[in-house]
XYZ file of C-alpha atoms in Angstrom:
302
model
C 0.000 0.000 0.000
C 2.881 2.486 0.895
C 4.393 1.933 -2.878
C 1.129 2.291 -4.489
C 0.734 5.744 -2.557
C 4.291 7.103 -2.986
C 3.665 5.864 -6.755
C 0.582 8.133 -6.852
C 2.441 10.976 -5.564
C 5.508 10.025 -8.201
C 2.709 10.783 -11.667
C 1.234 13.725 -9.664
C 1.755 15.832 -12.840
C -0.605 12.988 -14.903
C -3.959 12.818 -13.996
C -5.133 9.711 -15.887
C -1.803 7.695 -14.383
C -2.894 8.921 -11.006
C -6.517 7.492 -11.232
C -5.323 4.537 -12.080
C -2.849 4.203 -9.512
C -5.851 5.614 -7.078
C -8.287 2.960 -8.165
C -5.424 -0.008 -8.335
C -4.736 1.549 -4.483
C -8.430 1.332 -3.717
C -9.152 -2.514 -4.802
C -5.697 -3.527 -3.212
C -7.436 -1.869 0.414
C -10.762 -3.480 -0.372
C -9.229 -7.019 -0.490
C -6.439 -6.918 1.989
C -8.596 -4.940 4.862
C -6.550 -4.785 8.184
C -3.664 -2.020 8.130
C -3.328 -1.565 4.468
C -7.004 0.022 4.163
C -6.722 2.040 7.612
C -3.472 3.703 5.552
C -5.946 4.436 2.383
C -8.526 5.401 4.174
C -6.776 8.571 6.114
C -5.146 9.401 2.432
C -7.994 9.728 0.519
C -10.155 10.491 3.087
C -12.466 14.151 1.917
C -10.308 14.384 -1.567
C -12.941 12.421 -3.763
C -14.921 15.382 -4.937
C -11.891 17.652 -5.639
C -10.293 14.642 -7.545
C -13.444 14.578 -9.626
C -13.492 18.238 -10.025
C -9.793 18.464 -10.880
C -9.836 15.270 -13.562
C -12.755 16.943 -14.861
C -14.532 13.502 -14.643
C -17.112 12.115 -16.850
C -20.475 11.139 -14.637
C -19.649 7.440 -15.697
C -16.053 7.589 -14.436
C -16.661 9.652 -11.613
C -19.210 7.386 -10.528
C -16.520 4.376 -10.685
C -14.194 6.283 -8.479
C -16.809 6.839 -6.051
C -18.211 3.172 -6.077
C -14.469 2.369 -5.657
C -13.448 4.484 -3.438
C -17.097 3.112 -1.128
C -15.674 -0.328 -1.515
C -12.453 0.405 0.001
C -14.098 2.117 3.293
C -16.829 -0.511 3.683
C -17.301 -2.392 7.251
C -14.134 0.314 9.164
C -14.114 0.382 12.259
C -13.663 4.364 13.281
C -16.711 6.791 12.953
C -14.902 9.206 10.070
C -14.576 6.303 7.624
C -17.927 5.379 8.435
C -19.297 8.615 7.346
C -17.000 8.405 4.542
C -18.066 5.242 3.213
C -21.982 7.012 3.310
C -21.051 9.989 1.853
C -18.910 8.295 -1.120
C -21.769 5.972 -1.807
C -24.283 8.819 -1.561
C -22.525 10.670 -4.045
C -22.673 7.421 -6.852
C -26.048 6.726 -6.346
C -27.116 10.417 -6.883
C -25.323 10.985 -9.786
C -27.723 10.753 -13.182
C -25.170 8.761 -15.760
C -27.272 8.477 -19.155
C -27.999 4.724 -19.978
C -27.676 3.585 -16.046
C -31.075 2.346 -14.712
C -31.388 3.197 -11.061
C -31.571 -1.107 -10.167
C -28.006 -1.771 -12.070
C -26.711 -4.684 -9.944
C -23.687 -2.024 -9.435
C -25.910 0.299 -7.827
C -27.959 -2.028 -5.955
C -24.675 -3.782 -4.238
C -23.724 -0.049 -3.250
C -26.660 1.021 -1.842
C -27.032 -2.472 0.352
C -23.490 -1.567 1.452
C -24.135 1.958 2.811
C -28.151 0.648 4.430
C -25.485 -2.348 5.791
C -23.270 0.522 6.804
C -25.667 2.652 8.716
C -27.040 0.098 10.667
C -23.657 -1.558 11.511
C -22.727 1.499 12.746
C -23.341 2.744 16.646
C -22.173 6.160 16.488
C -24.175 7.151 13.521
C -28.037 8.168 13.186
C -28.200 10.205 10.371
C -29.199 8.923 7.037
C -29.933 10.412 4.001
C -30.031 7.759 1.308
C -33.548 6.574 1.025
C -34.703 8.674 -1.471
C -32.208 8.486 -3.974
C -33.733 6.182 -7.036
C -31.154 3.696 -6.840
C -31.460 3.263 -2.921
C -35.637 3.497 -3.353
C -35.401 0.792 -5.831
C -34.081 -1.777 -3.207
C -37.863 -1.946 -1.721
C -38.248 -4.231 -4.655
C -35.471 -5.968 -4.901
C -35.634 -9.799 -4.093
C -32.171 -10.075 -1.754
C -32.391 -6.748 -0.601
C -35.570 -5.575 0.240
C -35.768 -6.671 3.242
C -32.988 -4.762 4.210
C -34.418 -1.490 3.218
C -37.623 -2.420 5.206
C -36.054 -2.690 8.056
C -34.010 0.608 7.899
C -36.663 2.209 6.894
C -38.492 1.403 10.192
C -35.239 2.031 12.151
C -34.644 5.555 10.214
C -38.316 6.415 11.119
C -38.085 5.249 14.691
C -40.591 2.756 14.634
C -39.302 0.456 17.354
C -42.150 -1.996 16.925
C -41.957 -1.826 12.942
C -37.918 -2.696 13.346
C -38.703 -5.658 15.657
C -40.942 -6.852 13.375
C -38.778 -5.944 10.289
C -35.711 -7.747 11.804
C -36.117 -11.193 10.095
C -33.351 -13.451 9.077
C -33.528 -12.293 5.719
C -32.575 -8.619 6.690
C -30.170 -9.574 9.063
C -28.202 -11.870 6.532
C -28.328 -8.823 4.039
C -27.042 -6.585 6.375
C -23.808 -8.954 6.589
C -21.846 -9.452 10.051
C -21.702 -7.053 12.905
C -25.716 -6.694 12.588
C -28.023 -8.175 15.039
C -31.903 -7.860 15.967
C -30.732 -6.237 19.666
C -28.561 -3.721 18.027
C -30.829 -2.667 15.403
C -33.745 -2.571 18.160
C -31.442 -0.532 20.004
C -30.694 2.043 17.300
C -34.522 2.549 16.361
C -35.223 3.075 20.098
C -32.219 5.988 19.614
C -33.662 7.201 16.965
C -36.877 7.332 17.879
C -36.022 9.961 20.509
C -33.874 11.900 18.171
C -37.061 12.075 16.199
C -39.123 13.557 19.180
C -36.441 16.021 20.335
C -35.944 17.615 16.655
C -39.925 17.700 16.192
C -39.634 19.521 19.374
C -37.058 22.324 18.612
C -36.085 24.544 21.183
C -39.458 23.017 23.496
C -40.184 20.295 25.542
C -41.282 16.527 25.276
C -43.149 14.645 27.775
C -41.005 11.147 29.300
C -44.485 9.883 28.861
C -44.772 10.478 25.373
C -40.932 9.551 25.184
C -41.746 6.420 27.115
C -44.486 5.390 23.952
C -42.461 6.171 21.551
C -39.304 4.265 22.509
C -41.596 0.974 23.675
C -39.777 0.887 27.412
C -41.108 0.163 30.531
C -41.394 3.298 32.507
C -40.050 7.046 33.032
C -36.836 5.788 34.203
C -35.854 3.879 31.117
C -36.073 6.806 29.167
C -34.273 9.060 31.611
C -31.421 6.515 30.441
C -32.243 6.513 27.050
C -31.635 10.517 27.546
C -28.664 10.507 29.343
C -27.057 7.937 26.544
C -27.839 10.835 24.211
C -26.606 13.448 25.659
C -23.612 11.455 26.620
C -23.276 10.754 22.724
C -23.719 14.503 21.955
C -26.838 13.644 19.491
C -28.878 15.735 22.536
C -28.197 19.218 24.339
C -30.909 19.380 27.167
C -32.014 18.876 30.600
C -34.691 16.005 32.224
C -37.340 18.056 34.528
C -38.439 14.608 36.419
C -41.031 16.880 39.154
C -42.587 18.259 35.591
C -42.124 14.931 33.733
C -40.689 16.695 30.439
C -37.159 16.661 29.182
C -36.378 20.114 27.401
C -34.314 20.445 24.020
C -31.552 22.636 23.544
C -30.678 20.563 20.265
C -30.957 17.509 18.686
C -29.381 15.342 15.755
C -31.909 14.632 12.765
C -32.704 11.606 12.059
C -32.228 12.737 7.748
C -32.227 15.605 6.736
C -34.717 15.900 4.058
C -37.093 18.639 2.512
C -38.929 18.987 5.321
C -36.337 20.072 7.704
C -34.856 22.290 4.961
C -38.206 24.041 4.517
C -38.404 24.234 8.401
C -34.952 25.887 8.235
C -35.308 28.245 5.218
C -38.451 29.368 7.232
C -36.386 30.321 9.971
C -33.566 31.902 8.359
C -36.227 33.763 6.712
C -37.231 34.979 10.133
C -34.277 35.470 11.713
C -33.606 37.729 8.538
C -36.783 39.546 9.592
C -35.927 39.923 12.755
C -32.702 41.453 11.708
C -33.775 43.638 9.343
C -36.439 45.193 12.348
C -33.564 45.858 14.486
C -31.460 47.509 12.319
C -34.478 49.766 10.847
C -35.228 50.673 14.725
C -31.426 51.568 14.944
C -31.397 53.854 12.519
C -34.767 55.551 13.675
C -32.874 56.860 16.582
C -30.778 59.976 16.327
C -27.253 60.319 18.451
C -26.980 63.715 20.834
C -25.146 66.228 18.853
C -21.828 66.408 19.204
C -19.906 68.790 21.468
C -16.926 69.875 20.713
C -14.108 70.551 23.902
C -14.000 73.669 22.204
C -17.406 74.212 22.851
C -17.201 73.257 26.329
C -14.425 75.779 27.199
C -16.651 78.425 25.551
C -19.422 77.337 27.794
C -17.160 76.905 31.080
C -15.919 80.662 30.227
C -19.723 82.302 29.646
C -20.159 81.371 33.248
């Protein structure tokens, strides 16, 4: 791995020798794992987009580095690769490449990878795939859609939809590292990242908590809570005499058009807002100005 890398830095000044040399770097990772991809991984970790933009890329062959590049940080270990791996095979799948059908086996294997991905993961909660026609198409696919059933249900926080969506078939697709406890355990997560967001800067009842994560009582979701905020996905504070937990912020669950609309509506406001306070400091008129000259003249007329 440290040849192939010193070897891309060597063509630096020839940018078809260095893909080449990148993608030859990026298969070696894939299949050897262990040490040798942890060394590709921090190297290319963040350049993909400025590669593409820099080799001036065709959508075809910048969709082969990506799907390359994905391959080579699938099933890490450390949270940054993790999001790597989602955000290299979010960028494939969303690319429009004329004569690709959104089901390509290509595609398909990609977007299992980064569903696999999310749920193998248990640092991340934010997903942002499902839309995307490639990942959508999954629903219907014969080894694979039972995998995007049950993160669906996860990504929703449906804790009773995940138990019931974690059959064998899911689990195998998921791969190793994936069990029905884990993935129960991640939808109950999510399920109270869901409340908090929908709550803003307000309040949300334990009780209301306590349906919507399926627990026993109050106290389980006090530690459901504190797990959050230990995690930083949640900034707030539990009121137990009042029996509501208030929000100072929360992780979303995706970030989709709804929460943009919610936040374009209050930019728009805080814009507003701006704009009143800036028309109401101009309204106001400073004292004029006085001059030490024109205080001596008016200590001397005394």
């Amino acid at each position: 791995m440290n040849a192939l890398l010193a070897l891309y830095g060597i063509v630096a000044a020839q940018p078809a020798a260095q893909r080449s040399v990148l993608l030859a770097a990026a298969g070696y990772a894939a299949k050897c794992g262990g040490k040798c991809r942890t060394a590709f991984c921090a190297a290319v970790r963040g350049k993909a987009s400025r590669w593409v933009a820099e080799w001036k890329l065709a959508p075809s062959d910048a969709r082969q580095l990506y799907l390359t590049l994905a391959a080579a940080t699938r099933g890490a270990a450390d949270r940054p690769t993790n999001r790597e791996h989602l955000s290299l095979a979010g960028s494939a799948l969303s690319l429009a490449v004329p004569g690709s059908a959104p089901s390509a086996p290509e595609l398909a294997e990609a977007a299992a990878g980064a569903l696999a991905e999310y749920l193998r993961s248990s640092s991340i909660y934010t997903l942002d795939l499902l839309p995307l026609p490639a990942v959508a198409a999954l629903a219907g696919n014969a080894k694979y859609g039972p995998l995007y059933k049950l993160v669906a249900a996860v990504l929703a926080g449906d804790v009773a939809g995940t138990r019931a969506a974690s059959t064998p078939a899911a689990l195998e697709a998921a791969g190793s590292g994936v069990t029905a406890e884990a993935v129960l355990s991640k939808a109950r997560m999510t399920a109270l990242l869901a409340a908090c967001s929908a709550a803003g800067h307000g309040e949300v009842a334990l009780a209301e908590l306590q349906k919507a994560l399926d627990v026993t009582d109050t106290a389980a979701v006090q530690s459901w809570v504190v797990k959050a905020i230990g995690a930083k996905l949640v900034e707030g504070r539990v009121d137990s005499v009042r029996g509501v937990l208030s929000v100072a912020r929360s992780t979303h669950p995706s970030f989709g058009g709804p929460q943009w609309k919610k936040l374009g509506a209050q930019i728009a406001a805080l814009k507003d807002t701006v704009g009143a306070a800036v028309a109401a400091m101009s309204a106001v008129k400073p004292p004029p100005h006085v001059s030490s000259r024109g205080v001596a003249a008016a200590v001397a007329a005394r």
